[in-house]
């Protein structure tokens, strides 16, 4: 789960990291009021959960409350990479001397959190990592020992910070590391971390992503989820414990297991079709979850055929078949449905599915995918 | 011979009285696995399918000589269950639980360093040595004994591949599902190393997916250290960037971790990479019975 800039900054502030004064609003009039209270120049920043908002015109400087209102009016009407801007952050503008990068993420290869810093702040750090990996300094953090002072000294020296800033930098890095650990983050970034003209450090922009698996033990953070950032279908899937990613095609796919779901989508695409979604019903999927999954797929108007691919392990094929039967009881799916299942209790499942009208059972994934692709093509 | 699981395996099931724990205990017993104990705190003294239940792993090990554990406890208790098994000096711990917080695994991995415990998973289907024992949730009947080692980040996709191998008359030495999470107890390289040293295994099938760089590290290992031929498949060629495809670990981040990049790295290491799942049995057959040579 991704947090907005203003939410991320609120967390950083709790860990003693200096951030610009500011407030969030959804109206131009309030934006003017905030600018008035702050006094002086302000930045008006779109709060959307995608990168590249600066390039899209989602960040504007304003010299007066009136300009702040104008900037807010312009930004609040925008759509940035498909996401409408519902709120802006109005904060005091900083006088920037240098832009740095400081971030933490999980280094999968070694199974530890890694802190990274770069003097190339304010730009996409992935581009830096790709083009100039030598410009990123990093330290791996032992989970039992935490972020140490020497880690901070190493990074500060890598960044070429003057010795006078080492102590404040260390405080910021320690704070970010504690925020990461205690929030169960998967990413925590300050980009840019700026050195201001008066020689202090300030977190000018911040981004925190949370580990979805840890949200149950982070109820306060989980409550920050913004309903408007998620489509109704995605929200419904999440609440039902389904992993669902809408795509652009016409073949609705329901599969158990992420790997098999990906391979099923790959097969559909390789055989000339376009998947409408990724949908993993998960392990041990019970009948009602299968029913919800089918409802989700069929609520997408682009779907012209449904492909169900189940390989039974912890999931029992008969439970899936029962879910399919219940979803279709008393109504027609409206589009052809191709089912392929193998594994635990597959014979019982075949018996159940054999009695359903409009459902075609196939033995192999490739046959099933080929049939779904050809059925989806009918009438296009 | 085989790897990780054999006829010496004496299994304790952590979370044996839960729905999945009970069901899969029965399935594992039916397969012939020596399930010697179960653990559910507060339910010591009960029996599940004839298997004695203990309150703690330490009691289970002391009473039954269990040397391997499989974990079915809910995600929030999974890290604790792994550490409990390690503390009781269980040599192999297979964690099936899905949804374990990543930072829990960071601490667990650190705690297991230097211990005698190997962790497989979490969020994995487990390990099976066909015809001998299964410590996992995979459907046993699709496996047959043979010369092919299988290692995968996925669960059901592995069954798909194993099923195809079996249909083609090709058996398996051991099949290991390492799990789909970002931080795992055992990676591809660990398992490849075991297969390279296993006399029964002649060819290895590696099933990867988008996200991370474990496939790339596997490619480096295969190129420099393996003599046995490897056949690979990588899922997620049609996945969009930035979207988590079910597994917490399956995400293309900033252009890294793509299926194409992994397939290219594997090909460059001399691995036969299948474009479609259906090609795998044929590619394996071509490599069976051939003398081993360096993959370079």
XYZ file of C-alpha atoms in Angstrom:
676
model
C 0.000 0.000 0.000
C 1.328 3.406 -0.994
C 1.046 6.475 1.195
C 0.645 10.020 -0.061
C 3.417 12.551 0.370
C 1.566 14.365 3.159
C 0.913 11.079 4.980
C 4.533 9.988 4.585
C 5.761 13.358 5.843
C 3.503 13.161 8.887
C 5.191 9.863 9.772
C 8.667 11.340 9.224
C 7.823 14.306 11.451
C 6.949 11.900 14.257
C 10.489 10.552 14.006
C 12.004 14.006 14.307
C 12.780 14.486 10.615
C 12.484 18.159 9.602
C 9.772 18.748 6.976
C 8.414 22.010 5.547
C 5.384 23.457 7.342
C 2.240 22.804 5.357
C -1.336 21.543 5.203
C -3.420 19.479 2.820
C -6.691 20.614 1.251
C -9.149 19.872 -1.526
C -10.299 23.416 -2.294
C -8.541 26.486 -3.801
C -10.065 28.757 -1.139
C -8.498 26.718 1.652
C -5.225 26.632 -0.282
C -5.230 30.452 -0.158
C -5.953 30.336 3.571
C -3.054 27.932 4.185
C -0.709 30.132 2.121
C -1.844 33.134 4.155
C -1.054 31.374 7.413
C 2.328 30.145 6.189
C 3.263 33.571 4.785
C 5.680 34.008 1.906
C 6.199 31.690 -1.047
C 4.528 28.279 -1.045
C 4.636 25.118 -3.126
C 1.286 23.626 -4.166
C 1.710 19.892 -4.756
C -0.705 17.334 -6.196
C -1.255 14.351 -3.881
C -1.446 11.390 -6.247
C 0.062 7.942 -5.890
C 2.102 7.994 -9.106
C 5.548 9.225 -9.940
C 6.300 12.032 -12.373
C 3.769 14.550 -11.053
C 6.323 17.361 -11.276
C 6.841 16.799 -15.002
C 3.053 16.612 -15.440
C 2.643 20.064 -13.943
C 1.387 18.821 -10.592
C 3.745 21.002 -8.563
C 3.591 24.812 -8.725
C 5.165 27.617 -6.800
C 2.994 30.521 -5.629
C 4.154 33.874 -4.314
C 0.843 34.912 -2.746
C -2.366 33.409 -1.345
C -4.138 34.388 -4.568
C -1.548 32.555 -6.661
C -1.818 29.569 -4.322
C -5.569 29.441 -4.959
C -4.985 29.625 -8.718
C -2.366 26.894 -8.583
C -4.647 24.697 -6.472
C -7.566 25.274 -8.865
C -5.410 24.204 -11.806
C -3.939 21.155 -10.089
C -7.165 19.918 -8.480
C -8.716 19.583 -11.931
C -5.843 17.519 -13.300
C -5.556 13.832 -14.073
C -1.998 12.558 -13.703
C -1.284 9.250 -15.419
C -4.913 8.266 -15.123
C -5.401 9.345 -11.526
C -7.553 12.408 -10.746
C -5.985 14.802 -8.251
C -8.293 15.077 -5.226
C -6.028 16.938 -2.821
C -3.075 19.302 -2.788
C -0.395 19.865 -0.190
C 0.370 23.548 0.362
C 3.699 24.034 2.092
C 6.342 26.683 2.539
C 8.791 26.824 -0.357
C 12.402 26.046 0.471
C 15.525 27.828 -0.702
C 17.435 24.870 -2.066
C 21.217 24.683 -2.166
C 21.705 20.946 -2.837
C 19.339 18.057 -3.553
C 20.209 14.643 -2.098
C 18.559 11.250 -1.997
C 18.060 9.046 1.062
C 16.011 5.854 0.949
C 15.498 2.460 2.522
C 14.216 -0.714 0.958
C 14.453 -4.469 1.468
C 17.437 -5.958 -0.344
C 15.935 -9.284 -1.364
C 19.236 -10.861 -2.300
C 20.602 -10.652 1.230
C 17.311 -10.480 3.126
C 18.107 -7.201 4.850
C 17.045 -3.602 4.808
C 19.433 -1.460 2.808
C 19.868 2.288 3.221
C 20.919 4.164 0.107
C 22.083 7.707 -0.413
C 23.029 9.731 -3.453
C 24.145 13.261 -4.189
C 21.937 13.026 -7.285
C 18.722 13.880 -5.468
C 15.492 15.213 -6.932
C 15.550 12.896 -9.928
C 14.300 9.357 -10.443
C 16.713 7.299 -8.363
C 16.143 4.255 -10.552
C 17.601 6.193 -13.471
C 20.640 7.027 -11.370
C 20.957 3.393 -10.306
C 20.852 2.344 -13.941
C 23.091 5.006 -15.510
C 25.524 5.775 -12.666
C 25.442 3.026 -10.027
C 28.676 4.419 -8.552
C 26.731 7.526 -7.532
C 24.663 5.561 -5.009
C 26.211 4.657 -1.670
C 24.534 2.049 0.463
C 24.747 0.110 3.706
C 22.952 -3.106 4.689
C 21.364 -2.992 8.122
C 21.560 -5.887 10.553
C 18.022 -6.263 11.919
C 19.312 -7.037 15.405
C 21.741 -4.116 15.574
C 19.758 -1.524 13.667
C 21.033 1.527 11.845
C 24.364 2.450 13.451
C 26.153 5.765 13.754
C 28.913 4.528 11.479
C 26.324 3.779 8.779
C 25.301 7.435 8.953
C 28.921 8.628 8.902
C 29.635 6.441 5.881
C 26.642 7.799 3.949
C 27.277 11.414 5.020
C 30.849 11.165 3.874
C 29.786 9.495 0.619
C 27.454 12.439 0.003
C 30.275 14.889 0.685
C 28.303 16.623 3.421
C 30.217 19.161 5.509
C 31.059 17.839 8.971
C 28.644 20.363 10.477
C 25.736 18.429 8.887
C 26.789 14.929 9.954
C 24.897 15.006 13.235
C 21.619 16.278 11.742
C 22.021 13.852 8.805
C 22.555 11.000 11.230
C 19.374 11.992 13.072
C 17.402 11.967 9.823
C 18.816 8.607 8.706
C 18.194 7.054 12.137
C 14.656 8.476 12.107
C 13.937 7.162 8.614
C 15.276 3.759 9.577
C 13.103 3.634 12.709
C 10.076 4.813 10.723
C 10.721 2.073 8.170
C 10.995 -0.682 10.762
C 8.124 0.435 12.976
C 5.748 1.100 10.067
C 6.559 -2.239 8.372
C 7.474 -0.305 5.263
C 8.693 -1.829 2.011
C 10.083 1.527 0.828
C 10.818 4.806 2.620
C 12.348 7.591 0.580
C 13.256 11.221 1.061
C 13.819 12.577 -2.424
C 14.991 15.209 -2.376
C 16.555 15.648 1.002
C 17.711 19.218 0.578
C 20.425 21.353 2.033
C 18.823 24.792 2.285
C 20.583 28.099 1.629
C 20.830 28.625 5.377
C 22.625 25.305 5.686
C 20.024 23.038 7.226
C 18.617 19.682 6.055
C 14.956 19.385 5.090
C 12.856 16.502 3.737
C 11.270 18.232 0.764
C 9.466 15.190 -0.623
C 8.792 11.794 0.910
C 7.365 8.482 -0.138
C 6.505 5.506 2.046
C 5.136 2.201 0.762
C 3.849 -0.298 3.312
C 4.165 -4.079 3.297
C 0.634 -5.305 2.608
C 1.330 -8.460 4.608
C 1.962 -6.377 7.721
C -1.139 -4.164 7.502
C -3.130 -6.352 9.923
C -0.732 -5.360 12.707
C -0.577 -1.717 11.600
C -4.240 -0.728 11.939
C -3.499 3.025 12.157
C -1.543 2.952 8.921
C -4.002 0.609 7.212
C -6.726 3.174 7.969
C -4.867 5.727 5.806
C -5.959 3.878 2.673
C -7.781 6.221 0.327
C -10.952 4.712 -1.066
C -10.779 6.905 -4.161
C -7.355 5.538 -5.148
C -8.749 2.093 -5.738
C -11.467 1.051 -8.166
C -14.573 -0.548 -6.597
C -13.561 -3.851 -8.205
C -10.077 -3.681 -6.721
C -11.431 -2.828 -3.274
C -13.900 -5.696 -3.449
C -11.169 -8.103 -4.493
C -8.902 -6.987 -1.678
C -11.624 -7.400 0.941
C -12.391 -10.885 -0.390
C -8.730 -11.876 -0.120
C -8.266 -12.049 -3.889
C -5.267 -10.732 -5.693
C -6.696 -8.822 -8.662
C -5.013 -6.594 -11.231
C -7.212 -5.193 -14.026
C -5.610 -5.292 -17.484
C -6.774 -4.187 -20.930
C -7.955 -7.327 -22.722
C -11.100 -9.385 -23.260
C -10.381 -12.719 -21.594
C -11.246 -12.798 -17.924
C -8.840 -15.090 -16.109
C -9.260 -16.819 -12.779
C -6.356 -18.918 -11.593
C -5.088 -20.251 -8.278
C -1.532 -19.304 -7.500
C 0.323 -16.236 -8.703
C 2.889 -18.104 -10.780
C 0.311 -20.177 -12.610
C -1.840 -17.064 -13.078
C 1.091 -15.272 -14.697
C 1.864 -18.292 -16.874
C -1.823 -18.502 -17.871
C -1.828 -14.831 -18.901
C 1.422 -15.417 -20.794
C -0.167 -18.364 -22.624
C -3.287 -16.358 -23.523
C -1.109 -13.595 -24.927
C 1.209 -15.976 -26.773
C -1.845 -17.589 -28.419
C -3.087 -14.240 -29.705
C -5.525 -13.219 -26.951
C -5.439 -10.392 -24.444
C -6.110 -11.061 -20.751
C -8.654 -8.757 -19.077
C -7.128 -9.234 -15.667
C -4.764 -11.046 -13.362
C -6.732 -12.828 -10.652
C -5.237 -15.207 -8.137
C -7.876 -16.771 -5.925
C -5.150 -17.838 -3.533
C -4.462 -21.028 -1.662
C -7.320 -22.994 -0.142
C -9.875 -20.939 -2.076
C -13.366 -21.792 -0.848
C -16.580 -21.746 -2.835
C -17.691 -18.244 -1.812
C -14.348 -16.729 -2.762
C -14.571 -18.373 -6.182
C -18.052 -16.902 -6.538
C -16.815 -13.388 -5.704
C -13.948 -13.830 -8.151
C -16.331 -14.782 -10.963
C -18.635 -11.871 -10.146
C -15.654 -9.516 -10.377
C -14.571 -10.887 -13.733
C -18.076 -10.812 -15.180
C -18.667 -7.228 -13.983
C -15.973 -6.093 -16.440
C -17.904 -5.183 -19.615
C -14.906 -5.912 -21.847
C -14.848 -9.589 -20.902
C -15.927 -11.836 -23.795
C -14.787 -15.166 -22.426
C -13.697 -16.503 -19.061
C -10.765 -18.847 -18.552
C -10.567 -20.682 -15.233
C -7.348 -22.559 -14.613
C -7.042 -24.451 -11.336
C -4.331 -26.780 -10.221
C -5.356 -28.312 -6.916
C -2.919 -28.417 -4.025
C -4.098 -26.588 -0.940
C -7.005 -25.543 -3.149
C -9.441 -28.388 -3.685
C -10.875 -28.626 -7.170
C -14.335 -29.617 -5.900
C -14.558 -26.404 -3.822
C -13.730 -24.380 -6.909
C -16.301 -26.272 -8.957
C -18.912 -25.669 -6.268
C -18.116 -21.945 -6.339
C -18.500 -21.881 -10.114
C -21.814 -23.746 -9.814
C -23.099 -21.349 -7.151
C -22.033 -18.282 -9.120
C -24.021 -19.537 -12.117
C -27.025 -20.915 -10.258
C -30.143 -19.192 -11.499
C -28.351 -17.071 -14.091
C -26.284 -17.445 -17.201
C -22.718 -16.168 -17.189
C -23.497 -14.374 -20.475
C -20.106 -15.268 -21.942
C -18.482 -18.628 -22.636
C -16.581 -20.140 -19.739
C -13.627 -22.504 -20.223
C -12.509 -24.463 -17.178
C -9.392 -26.473 -16.746
C -8.627 -28.146 -13.440
C -6.258 -30.820 -12.242
C -5.176 -32.007 -8.807
C -6.755 -32.571 -5.393
C -10.351 -33.858 -5.722
C -10.424 -33.295 -9.474
C -12.840 -36.162 -10.177
C -15.518 -34.673 -7.905
C -14.955 -31.300 -9.565
C -15.481 -32.764 -13.030
C -18.758 -34.297 -11.872
C -20.007 -30.935 -10.607
C -18.885 -28.937 -13.664
C -20.199 -31.543 -16.079
C -23.734 -30.606 -15.065
C -23.313 -26.884 -15.830
C -24.518 -25.381 -19.076
C -22.178 -23.131 -21.043
C -19.126 -24.382 -19.168
C -16.511 -26.240 -21.208
C -14.005 -28.388 -19.408
C -10.536 -28.843 -20.902
C -7.616 -30.995 -19.826
C -4.537 -28.949 -20.657
C -3.733 -25.301 -20.118
C -2.794 -24.736 -23.728
C -6.005 -26.292 -25.042
C -8.034 -24.264 -22.564
C -6.232 -21.016 -23.399
C -6.589 -21.660 -27.141
C -10.321 -22.319 -26.768
C -10.836 -19.196 -24.626
C -8.951 -17.067 -27.174
C -11.063 -18.385 -30.029
C -14.328 -17.958 -28.087
C -13.402 -14.389 -27.097
C -12.791 -13.620 -30.759
C -16.353 -14.576 -31.743
C -18.432 -11.494 -32.491
C -15.581 -9.042 -32.104
C 19.091 -40.424 -3.054
C 17.262 -37.145 -3.281
C 17.563 -33.804 -1.530
C 16.100 -32.315 1.682
C 13.426 -34.981 2.225
C 13.941 -38.750 2.278
C 12.959 -41.885 4.209
C 14.800 -40.576 7.286
C 12.457 -37.592 7.462
C 10.391 -37.588 10.660
C 7.904 -34.771 10.452
C 6.216 -32.566 13.026
C 3.232 -30.514 11.815
C 2.982 -27.074 13.464
C -0.652 -25.982 13.430
C -1.891 -29.562 13.018
C -5.366 -28.951 14.459
C -6.247 -26.162 12.005
C -8.251 -26.809 8.861
C -5.308 -26.950 6.459
C -3.007 -28.595 8.993
C -5.459 -31.447 9.546
C -6.263 -31.920 5.872
C -2.653 -31.975 4.748
C -1.544 -34.179 7.630
C -3.948 -36.768 6.284
C -2.662 -36.220 2.732
C 0.977 -36.519 3.813
C 0.280 -39.660 5.833
C -1.520 -41.172 2.858
C 1.536 -40.414 0.739
C 3.728 -42.344 3.130
C 5.409 -39.465 4.952
C 6.409 -40.325 8.511
C 4.321 -37.712 10.301
C 5.370 -38.397 13.884
C 3.968 -35.409 15.759
C 1.804 -32.325 15.668
C 1.960 -29.114 17.644
C -0.869 -26.822 18.647
C -0.397 -24.867 21.867
C -3.083 -25.861 24.367
C -4.066 -29.029 22.515
C -1.286 -31.295 23.717
C -2.545 -34.819 24.382
C -5.006 -34.870 21.497
C -4.539 -36.890 18.317
C -5.057 -35.920 14.667
C -5.356 -38.869 12.274
C -3.533 -40.928 14.889
C -0.674 -38.410 15.186
C 0.035 -37.280 18.767
C -0.338 -33.543 19.391
C 2.045 -31.643 21.675
C 1.956 -28.142 23.132
C 5.473 -27.254 22.025
C 7.914 -28.263 19.290
C 10.533 -29.069 21.922
C 8.218 -31.661 23.506
C 7.372 -33.083 20.077
C 11.056 -33.478 19.204
C 11.924 -34.997 22.584
C 9.097 -37.520 22.430
C 9.181 -38.502 18.767
C 12.632 -37.655 17.375
C 11.130 -35.337 14.743
C 13.827 -33.852 12.481
C 11.690 -31.823 10.081
C 8.771 -29.461 10.529
C 5.998 -28.116 8.341
C 4.206 -24.930 9.397
C 0.514 -24.192 8.805
C 0.025 -21.518 11.464
C -1.550 -18.147 10.545
C 0.848 -15.557 9.080
C 1.066 -13.460 12.242
C 2.463 -16.460 14.152
C 4.645 -17.884 11.392
C 7.924 -16.211 12.386
C 7.476 -17.417 15.954
C 6.727 -20.948 14.776
C 9.881 -21.006 12.598
C 12.030 -19.776 15.477
C 10.452 -22.313 17.838
C 11.347 -25.141 15.454
C 14.895 -23.818 15.018
C 15.283 -23.520 18.772
C 14.293 -27.181 19.063
C 17.081 -27.934 16.546
C 14.787 -29.164 13.802
C 17.024 -29.486 10.727
C 14.469 -28.676 8.015
C 11.578 -26.233 8.459
C 9.074 -25.832 5.633
C 6.803 -22.813 6.102
C 3.588 -23.000 4.072
C 1.978 -19.940 5.703
C 1.155 -17.111 3.300
C 1.206 -13.385 4.122
C 4.139 -13.320 6.532
C 5.335 -9.717 7.043
C 8.634 -9.148 5.210
C 10.443 -7.638 8.179
C 9.561 -10.742 10.228
C 11.425 -12.764 7.622
C 14.376 -10.368 7.712
C 14.718 -11.068 11.441
C 14.112 -14.807 11.037
C 16.765 -15.114 8.348
C 19.227 -13.302 10.560
C 18.345 -15.520 13.513
C 18.794 -18.714 11.485
C 22.235 -17.687 10.266
C 24.760 -20.042 11.777
C 22.052 -22.368 13.128
C 21.675 -25.929 11.928
C 18.205 -25.219 10.576
C 17.357 -24.807 6.902
C 14.135 -22.904 6.197
C 12.169 -23.427 2.978
C 9.517 -20.756 2.324
C 7.447 -19.056 3.553
C 4.487 -18.916 1.185
C 5.622 -22.087 -0.539
C 4.147 -25.486 -1.458
C 6.914 -27.458 0.267
C 9.204 -30.288 -0.760
C 8.412 -33.719 -2.199
C 10.646 -36.652 -2.969
C 8.323 -38.726 -5.142
C 7.534 -42.173 -3.871
C 9.317 -41.488 -0.581
C 7.837 -38.572 1.317
C 6.098 -35.277 0.859
C 6.492 -32.369 3.226
C 4.086 -29.997 1.585
C 0.692 -29.344 0.093
C 1.310 -30.471 -3.473
C -0.966 -33.166 -4.904
C 1.174 -36.262 -4.451
C -0.334 -38.361 -7.233
C 1.033 -36.215 -10.058
C 4.630 -37.010 -9.065
C 6.656 -40.097 -9.983
C 10.233 -40.954 -8.992
C 12.921 -40.196 -11.546
C 16.004 -38.189 -12.496
C 14.694 -34.596 -12.728
C 15.105 -32.082 -9.923
C 12.539 -29.276 -9.907
C 12.917 -25.940 -8.128
C 10.382 -23.137 -8.308
C 9.198 -19.866 -6.768
C 5.622 -20.819 -7.500
C 3.245 -23.432 -6.162
C 0.613 -24.335 -8.688
C 2.856 -23.525 -11.627
C 5.222 -26.195 -10.326
C 2.393 -28.746 -10.228
C 1.615 -27.829 -13.810
C 5.203 -28.534 -14.877
C 5.532 -31.711 -12.787
C 2.253 -32.991 -14.183
C 3.514 -32.400 -17.719
C 6.784 -34.213 -16.937
C 4.925 -37.157 -15.445
C 2.547 -37.315 -18.424
C 5.632 -37.461 -20.636
C 6.995 -40.373 -18.605
C 9.701 -38.317 -16.902
C 10.028 -38.739 -13.136
C 11.412 -36.374 -10.511
C 14.123 -36.746 -7.878
C 12.891 -33.984 -5.564
C 10.639 -30.984 -6.182
C 11.271 -27.887 -4.084
C 8.970 -24.861 -3.946
C 11.069 -22.050 -2.477
C 8.143 -19.619 -2.192
C 6.948 -16.357 -3.702
C 7.892 -13.835 -1.027
C 10.660 -11.235 -1.275
C 12.689 -12.682 1.612
C 12.996 -16.465 1.687
C 14.822 -19.030 3.764
C 16.210 -20.873 0.750
C 16.941 -19.469 -2.703
C 17.460 -20.974 -6.143
C 21.227 -21.170 -5.725
C 20.947 -23.152 -2.452
C 18.760 -25.759 -4.140
C 20.812 -25.881 -7.340
C 23.863 -26.623 -5.207
C 22.050 -29.564 -3.578
C 20.853 -30.917 -6.933
C 24.349 -30.628 -8.413
C 25.634 -32.899 -5.622
C 22.702 -35.327 -5.692
C 23.532 -38.567 -7.576
C 19.874 -39.220 -8.490
C 19.365 -35.853 -10.192
C 20.462 -35.720 -13.859
C 18.647 -32.628 -15.116
C 17.251 -29.655 -13.205
C 14.104 -27.693 -14.084
C 14.054 -24.161 -12.697
C 10.794 -22.221 -12.686
C 11.192 -18.529 -12.041
C 8.996 -15.480 -12.240
C 9.229 -11.699 -12.423
C 10.689 -9.691 -9.545
C 13.968 -9.680 -7.677
C 17.174 -11.132 -9.039
C 17.237 -14.740 -7.793
C 17.049 -16.073 -11.370
C 19.994 -13.894 -12.384
C 22.030 -15.184 -9.431
C 20.994 -18.711 -10.361
C 22.274 -18.060 -13.887
C 25.658 -16.974 -12.532
C 25.859 -20.083 -10.360
C 24.851 -22.404 -13.197
C 27.418 -20.861 -15.507
C 30.293 -21.072 -13.071
C 29.539 -24.091 -10.908
C 27.104 -26.573 -12.455
C 27.785 -29.451 -14.750
C 24.243 -30.801 -14.859
C 21.970 -29.390 -17.566
C 19.245 -26.951 -16.519
C 15.919 -26.214 -18.238
C 14.094 -23.051 -17.193
C 10.779 -21.253 -17.524
C 10.083 -17.722 -16.333
C 6.480 -16.610 -15.709
C 5.220 -13.065 -16.140
C 6.212 -11.970 -19.646
C 2.826 -10.299 -20.001
C 2.954 -8.592 -16.583
C 2.852 -4.791 -16.494
C 5.545 -2.886 -14.551
C 4.799 -1.679 -11.057
C 1.936 -4.110 -10.382
C 2.338 -6.821 -7.816
C 1.223 -10.032 -9.522
C -0.124 -11.871 -6.512
C 3.128 -12.946 -4.908
C 4.613 -10.213 -2.745
C 7.868 -10.865 -4.573
C 6.473 -10.787 -8.105
C 6.767 -7.184 -9.177
C 8.708 -5.438 -11.916
C 10.307 -2.441 -10.202
C 11.906 0.356 -12.133
C 12.584 -1.850 -15.160
C 14.351 -4.495 -13.043
C 13.131 -8.039 -12.538
C 11.502 -8.508 -15.952
C 10.878 -11.956 -17.394
C 12.868 -11.071 -20.518
C 15.917 -10.026 -18.497
C 15.845 -13.242 -16.505
C 15.367 -15.426 -19.585
C 18.287 -13.665 -21.243
C 20.548 -14.168 -18.211
C 19.635 -17.855 -18.049
C 20.170 -18.368 -21.776
C 23.556 -16.697 -21.536
C 24.455 -19.208 -18.802
C 23.736 -22.122 -21.122
C 20.273 -22.896 -19.778
C 17.575 -24.158 -22.144
C 14.781 -21.624 -21.625
C 11.248 -22.687 -22.610
C 9.051 -20.073 -24.275
C 5.857 -22.042 -23.560
C 5.198 -24.366 -20.634
C 4.450 -27.231 -22.988
C 8.022 -27.228 -24.308
C 9.558 -28.219 -20.966
C 9.216 -32.034 -21.153
C 10.810 -32.086 -24.609
C 13.726 -29.910 -23.534
C 14.263 -32.138 -20.486
C 14.133 -35.325 -22.531
C 16.798 -34.035 -24.924
C 19.098 -33.523 -21.947
C 18.468 -36.785 -20.118
C 21.044 -39.498 -20.560
C 23.585 -37.010 -21.857
C 26.923 -36.748 -20.106
C 27.198 -33.668 -17.944
C 29.473 -30.819 -18.940
C 30.099 -27.297 -17.837
C 27.251 -24.890 -18.655
C 29.501 -22.481 -20.438
